[in-house]
Amino acid sequence: MELSQKITELKKKKNAVILAHYYQTPEIQDVADYVGDSLGLSQKVISSDADIIVFAGVHFMAETAKILNPTKKVLLPDLAAGCSLADSCPPDAFKKVIAAHPDHLVITYINCSAEIKAMSDLVCTSSNAEQIVNTVPREVPILFAPDKNLGKYIQKKTNREMLLWDGSCIVHEAFSFDKLMKLYQRYPGAKILAHPESESHILETANYVGSTAGMIRYVKEHPSHDYIVATEAGILHKMQQEVPDTLLIPAPAQEDNHCACSECAFMKLNTMEKLYDCLVHEYPQIDIPPSVQQKAIKPIIRMLELS
């Protein structure tokens, strides 16, 4: 019996649901019950009636699922699947910045730890960051963390200054502008799609800037074009399924690698074998202290209500 079939049978037996981010490997996406971006996954997890939630993604995503479902088992195939962006915002250091700016409303990008969410007034995703920032009265100063690139992009979109934490995602900062321009010369009719976690000089070249779900939606609405896609290459699997006759080209990274693209090593730590094993043993589990969970859920629920 193939591993995918074993996983499918096991999740039915245990009333488990598998959620996968677009950056997971194709075989994990194919076996998942739902594939999405951070906002879609957050919305999906809160409505789940499963006893076990298996989160094929990275640690902060599984934490968010546990925050929203404190009484359910939440499993992550590999606990080492972290996030460079989340790691760039240590709770002790962030607490000091908040204390130094007591008049600022704290908005954090969902790509952060449970401890950081617990210090926040609002949480946002790349899908709704502009919308969330616009709900705050303009006279109220904002501390935005942890992604400085997303923060700069939202500042430009909303025409308001924010105090930005100096964090970033190594995957989205890996794109080479020079290589991108050379690639564009080979495909001059292609449209460039970019994730707002990318640096400003990449965003300024893009025809469309948006979340992973937004990129897929854009391509579906304009399938006649060729596209150069500047986000983690895992998105191309789902995107190609939606537009099978459209040419999709991963934006090139600065480093020469096997895929000539930018991949998240943390996302790729999850494998089908680990997914199966975690279902069998119901381990590793995500546990969050109740005091942190109770504080962290409030800004997430506010975000979902505003979205």
Short mmCIF file of C-alpha atoms in Angstrom, two decimals:
data_model
loop_
_atom_site.label_atom_id
_atom_site.label_comp_id
_atom_site.label_asym_id
_atom_site.label_seq_id
_atom_site.Cartn_x
_atom_site.Cartn_y
_atom_site.Cartn_z
CA MET A 1 0.00 0.00 0.00
CA GLU A 2 1.35 3.43 -0.92
CA LEU A 3 2.16 5.88 1.85
CA SER A 4 -0.45 8.38 0.65
CA GLN A 5 -3.16 5.72 0.93
CA LYS A 6 -1.97 4.72 4.41
CA ILE A 7 -2.11 8.37 5.51
CA THR A 8 -5.60 8.78 4.03
CA GLU A 9 -6.91 5.70 5.82
CA LEU A 10 -5.25 6.62 9.09
CA LYS A 11 -6.61 10.16 9.17
CA LYS A 12 -10.14 8.80 8.62
CA LYS A 13 -9.69 6.24 11.40
CA LYS A 14 -8.47 8.88 13.84
CA ASN A 15 -10.76 11.71 12.73
CA ALA A 16 -7.74 13.77 11.80
CA VAL A 17 -7.47 16.61 9.33
CA ILE A 18 -4.29 17.49 7.45
CA LEU A 19 -3.67 21.15 6.68
CA ALA A 20 -0.79 22.05 4.37
CA HIS A 21 0.77 25.32 3.35
CA TYR A 22 1.42 26.08 -0.31
CA TYR A 23 5.16 25.76 0.36
CA GLN A 24 4.97 22.07 1.25
CA THR A 25 6.13 19.38 -1.16
CA PRO A 26 3.66 18.36 -3.89
CA GLU A 27 2.96 14.92 -2.39
CA ILE A 28 2.05 16.47 0.98
CA GLN A 29 -0.20 19.03 -0.70
CA ASP A 30 -1.94 16.23 -2.60
CA VAL A 31 -2.71 14.20 0.54
CA ALA A 32 -3.88 17.22 2.56
CA ASP A 33 -7.53 17.99 3.25
CA TYR A 34 -6.88 21.68 2.75
CA VAL A 35 -4.02 23.62 1.17
CA GLY A 36 -3.79 27.35 1.72
CA ASP A 37 -1.99 30.45 2.94
CA SER A 38 -1.79 31.63 6.54
CA LEU A 39 -5.16 33.41 6.50
CA GLY A 40 -6.99 30.56 4.79
CA LEU A 41 -5.44 27.98 7.10
CA SER A 42 -6.33 30.07 10.17
CA GLN A 43 -9.93 30.32 9.01
CA LYS A 44 -10.10 26.63 8.18
CA VAL A 45 -8.67 25.43 11.46
CA ILE A 46 -11.22 27.27 13.60
CA SER A 47 -14.12 25.54 11.85
CA SER A 48 -12.64 22.04 11.98
CA ASP A 49 -14.53 19.30 13.83
CA ALA A 50 -11.55 16.93 13.71
CA ASP A 51 -10.09 15.49 16.92
CA ILE A 52 -6.54 15.78 15.58
CA ILE A 53 -5.08 18.58 13.47
CA VAL A 54 -1.90 17.70 11.58
CA PHE A 55 -0.24 20.89 10.40
CA ALA A 56 2.10 20.36 7.47
CA GLY A 57 3.83 23.69 7.67
CA VAL A 58 6.16 25.38 10.13
CA HIS A 59 6.10 25.78 13.89
CA PHE A 60 4.31 29.13 14.19
CA MET A 61 1.48 27.83 11.96
CA ALA A 62 0.94 24.79 14.18
CA GLU A 63 1.07 27.08 17.21
CA THR A 64 -1.68 29.23 15.70
CA ALA A 65 -3.80 26.11 15.20
CA LYS A 66 -3.27 25.16 18.84
CA ILE A 67 -4.09 28.67 20.04
CA LEU A 68 -7.41 28.48 18.20
CA ASN A 69 -8.06 24.87 19.27
CA PRO A 70 -6.63 24.47 22.79
CA THR A 71 -8.55 21.24 23.54
CA LYS A 72 -7.50 19.42 20.36
CA LYS A 73 -4.31 17.56 19.54
CA VAL A 74 -2.21 19.56 17.11
CA LEU A 75 0.67 17.71 15.50
CA LEU A 76 3.66 19.00 13.51
CA PRO A 77 5.54 16.32 11.53
CA ASP A 78 8.93 17.83 12.43
CA LEU A 79 9.37 20.17 15.41
CA ALA A 80 12.52 21.55 13.79
CA ALA A 81 10.39 23.12 11.03
CA GLY A 82 10.88 26.67 12.24
CA CYS A 83 10.87 30.05 10.50
CA SER A 84 13.70 32.54 10.00
CA LEU A 85 11.23 35.43 10.20
CA ALA A 86 9.71 34.25 13.49
CA ASP A 87 13.20 33.64 14.88
CA SER A 88 14.19 37.22 14.03
CA CYS A 89 11.84 38.52 16.76
CA PRO A 90 12.88 37.17 20.20
CA PRO A 91 10.17 37.75 22.86
CA ASP A 92 12.52 39.35 25.42
CA ALA A 93 13.82 41.89 22.93
CA PHE A 94 10.34 42.63 21.58
CA LYS A 95 8.99 43.17 25.08
CA LYS A 96 11.58 45.90 25.63
CA VAL A 97 10.57 47.71 22.44
CA ILE A 98 6.91 47.60 23.45
CA ALA A 99 7.81 48.98 26.88
CA ALA A 100 9.77 51.80 25.23
CA HIS A 101 6.76 52.77 23.08
CA PRO A 102 3.71 52.40 25.36
CA ASP A 103 1.55 54.64 23.15
CA HIS A 104 1.94 52.36 20.09
CA LEU A 105 -0.65 49.82 19.03
CA VAL A 106 1.12 46.53 18.30
CA ILE A 107 0.33 44.74 15.03
CA THR A 108 2.21 41.53 14.34
CA TYR A 109 2.41 39.51 11.17
CA ILE A 110 1.15 35.98 11.81
CA ASN A 111 4.66 34.67 11.03
CA CYS A 112 5.75 35.00 14.65
CA SER A 113 5.77 32.92 17.82
CA ALA A 114 2.87 32.46 20.23
CA GLU A 115 4.73 34.61 22.77
CA ILE A 116 4.89 37.50 20.31
CA LYS A 117 1.21 37.13 19.43
CA ALA A 118 0.42 37.27 23.16
CA MET A 119 2.02 40.74 23.30
CA SER A 120 0.02 42.01 20.30
CA ASP A 121 -3.12 44.08 19.91
CA LEU A 122 -3.79 42.77 16.40
CA VAL A 123 -2.42 40.02 14.16
CA CYS A 124 -2.41 40.17 10.35
CA THR A 125 -1.43 38.06 7.37
CA SER A 126 -0.02 39.14 4.02
CA SER A 127 -3.58 38.79 2.66
CA ASN A 128 -5.14 41.26 5.06
CA ALA A 129 -2.29 43.41 6.43
CA GLU A 130 -3.39 46.53 4.55
CA GLN A 131 -6.98 46.02 5.68
CA ILE A 132 -5.96 45.49 9.31
CA VAL A 133 -3.70 48.56 9.39
CA ASN A 134 -6.48 50.67 7.89
CA THR A 135 -8.79 49.77 10.81
CA VAL A 136 -6.50 51.69 13.16
CA PRO A 137 -7.25 55.43 13.50
CA ARG A 138 -4.52 57.44 11.78
CA GLU A 139 -3.66 59.34 14.96
CA VAL A 140 -2.74 56.08 16.72
CA PRO A 141 0.95 55.15 16.22
CA ILE A 142 1.65 51.56 15.18
CA LEU A 143 4.48 49.18 16.01
CA PHE A 144 4.60 46.61 13.19
CA ALA A 145 6.56 43.37 13.52
CA PRO A 146 8.39 41.25 12.62
CA ASP A 147 8.72 41.65 8.83
CA LYS A 148 10.27 44.97 7.79
CA ASN A 149 9.68 44.33 4.08
CA LEU A 150 5.96 43.70 4.53
CA GLY A 151 5.88 46.69 6.85
CA LYS A 152 7.49 48.97 4.26
CA TYR A 153 5.06 47.75 1.62
CA ILE A 154 2.05 48.40 3.88
CA GLN A 155 3.40 51.84 4.79
CA LYS A 156 3.45 52.68 1.10
CA LYS A 157 -0.02 51.24 0.47
CA THR A 158 -1.64 53.00 3.45
CA ASN A 159 0.46 56.19 3.30
CA ARG A 160 1.22 56.09 7.01
CA GLU A 161 4.40 55.75 9.02
CA MET A 162 4.88 52.79 11.35
CA LEU A 163 7.65 51.78 13.71
CA LEU A 164 9.07 48.65 12.04
CA TRP A 165 10.81 45.75 13.69
CA ASP A 166 13.98 44.78 11.80
CA GLY A 167 13.03 41.21 10.80
CA SER A 168 12.90 39.41 7.48
CA CYS A 169 12.42 36.08 5.72
CA ILE A 170 15.59 34.57 4.26
CA VAL A 171 13.57 32.88 1.49
CA HIS A 172 12.05 36.13 0.22
CA GLU A 173 15.29 38.07 0.59
CA ALA A 174 17.12 35.48 -1.50
CA PHE A 175 15.83 36.67 -4.86
CA SER A 176 18.45 38.13 -7.17
CA PHE A 177 17.39 41.32 -8.92
CA ASP A 178 20.07 40.93 -11.61
CA LYS A 179 19.09 37.32 -12.34
CA LEU A 180 15.43 38.30 -12.36
CA MET A 181 16.09 40.97 -14.99
CA LYS A 182 18.05 38.50 -17.13
CA LEU A 183 15.20 36.00 -16.83
CA TYR A 184 12.73 38.70 -17.81
CA GLN A 185 14.79 39.44 -20.94
CA ARG A 186 14.29 35.78 -21.93
CA TYR A 187 10.53 36.05 -21.28
CA PRO A 188 9.72 39.71 -22.00
CA GLY A 189 5.99 39.06 -22.15
CA ALA A 190 5.86 37.48 -18.70
CA LYS A 191 4.22 39.17 -15.75
CA ILE A 192 6.11 39.20 -12.46
CA LEU A 193 4.30 38.18 -9.28
CA ALA A 194 5.92 38.94 -5.92
CA HIS A 195 5.17 38.28 -2.26
CA PRO A 196 5.27 41.40 -0.05
CA GLU A 197 7.92 39.78 2.18
CA SER A 198 10.35 40.44 -0.70
CA GLU A 199 12.66 43.42 -0.77
CA SER A 200 11.48 46.74 -2.24
CA HIS A 201 13.52 46.50 -5.45
CA ILE A 202 11.82 43.17 -6.25
CA LEU A 203 8.36 44.52 -5.45
CA GLU A 204 8.91 47.55 -7.67
CA THR A 205 9.40 45.27 -10.68
CA ALA A 206 6.23 43.26 -10.04
CA ASN A 207 2.99 43.48 -11.97
CA TYR A 208 1.20 42.04 -8.95
CA VAL A 209 2.15 41.96 -5.27
CA GLY A 210 0.17 39.77 -2.91
CA SER A 211 -0.11 36.75 -0.68
CA THR A 212 0.27 33.22 -1.96
CA ALA A 213 -3.50 32.85 -2.23
CA GLY A 214 -3.67 36.23 -3.96
CA MET A 215 -1.09 35.16 -6.53
CA ILE A 216 -3.01 31.99 -7.35
CA ARG A 217 -6.22 33.96 -7.67
CA TYR A 218 -4.54 36.51 -9.95
CA VAL A 219 -3.16 33.81 -12.26
CA LYS A 220 -6.55 32.09 -12.44
CA GLU A 221 -8.14 35.39 -13.45
CA HIS A 222 -5.45 36.05 -16.11
CA PRO A 223 -4.42 32.60 -17.39
CA SER A 224 -3.31 33.77 -20.84
CA HIS A 225 -0.04 35.29 -19.59
CA ASP A 226 3.32 33.73 -18.71
CA TYR A 227 4.43 34.37 -15.13
CA ILE A 228 7.66 34.74 -13.18
CA VAL A 229 6.75 33.92 -9.58
CA ALA A 230 8.78 35.50 -6.75
CA THR A 231 7.88 33.45 -3.70
CA GLU A 232 8.81 30.03 -2.35
CA ALA A 233 8.74 27.58 -5.25
CA GLY A 234 6.31 25.19 -3.55
CA ILE A 235 3.44 27.41 -4.67
CA LEU A 236 3.98 26.39 -8.29
CA HIS A 237 2.44 22.95 -7.70
CA LYS A 238 -1.00 24.25 -6.74
CA MET A 239 -0.78 27.15 -9.16
CA GLN A 240 -0.01 24.86 -12.09
CA GLN A 241 -2.99 22.66 -11.18
CA GLU A 242 -5.22 25.73 -11.42
CA VAL A 243 -3.77 26.89 -14.77
CA PRO A 244 -2.26 23.80 -16.45
CA ASP A 245 -1.64 25.53 -19.78
CA THR A 246 0.11 28.59 -18.32
CA LEU A 247 3.90 28.91 -18.21
CA LEU A 248 5.04 29.44 -14.59
CA ILE A 249 8.70 30.26 -13.95
CA PRO A 250 10.23 30.46 -10.45
CA ALA A 251 12.09 33.70 -9.78
CA PRO A 252 15.84 33.02 -9.45
CA ALA A 253 17.69 33.12 -6.15
CA GLN A 254 21.09 34.72 -5.60
CA GLU A 255 22.56 31.36 -4.68
CA ASP A 256 22.94 28.74 -7.40
CA ASN A 257 21.01 25.64 -6.35
CA HIS A 258 19.33 22.58 -7.84
CA CYS A 259 16.02 24.31 -8.59
CA ALA A 260 17.35 27.76 -9.60
CA CYS A 261 14.68 29.13 -7.24
CA SER A 262 14.15 30.05 -3.60
CA GLU A 263 13.08 27.23 -1.30
CA CYS A 264 12.37 27.21 2.44
CA ALA A 265 14.51 24.54 4.06
CA PHE A 266 12.25 24.60 7.14
CA MET A 267 9.12 23.87 5.10
CA LYS A 268 10.86 21.03 3.34
CA LEU A 269 11.75 19.29 6.64
CA ASN A 270 8.26 17.81 6.60
CA THR A 271 8.07 14.59 4.58
CA MET A 272 5.43 11.99 3.83
CA GLU A 273 7.22 9.55 6.14
CA LYS A 274 7.19 12.05 9.03
CA LEU A 275 3.56 12.89 8.29
CA TYR A 276 2.63 9.21 8.53
CA ASP A 277 4.69 8.64 11.68
CA CYS A 278 3.19 11.62 13.50
CA LEU A 279 -0.31 10.29 12.73
CA VAL A 280 0.59 6.82 13.96
CA HIS A 281 2.18 8.00 17.22
CA GLU A 282 0.19 11.26 17.57
CA TYR A 283 3.51 12.99 18.18
CA PRO A 284 5.14 15.54 18.16
CA GLN A 285 2.36 17.57 19.75
CA ILE A 286 2.25 21.33 20.03
CA ASP A 287 1.73 22.57 23.58
CA ILE A 288 1.27 26.20 24.60
CA PRO A 289 1.05 27.45 28.19
CA PRO A 290 -2.57 28.42 28.99
CA SER A 291 -1.54 31.95 29.98
CA VAL A 292 0.10 32.49 26.58
CA GLN A 293 -2.78 30.85 24.71
CA GLN A 294 -5.39 33.04 26.41
CA LYS A 295 -3.53 36.23 25.50
CA ALA A 296 -2.52 35.16 21.99
CA ILE A 297 -6.01 34.14 20.90
CA LYS A 298 -7.45 37.64 21.36
CA PRO A 299 -5.56 39.44 18.53
CA ILE A 300 -6.08 36.45 16.21
CA ILE A 301 -9.83 36.42 16.80
CA ARG A 302 -9.91 40.18 16.22
CA MET A 303 -8.12 39.66 12.92
CA LEU A 304 -10.55 36.96 11.83
CA GLU A 305 -13.50 39.18 12.75
CA LEU A 306 -12.03 42.05 10.73
CA SER A 307 -11.29 39.80 7.73
#
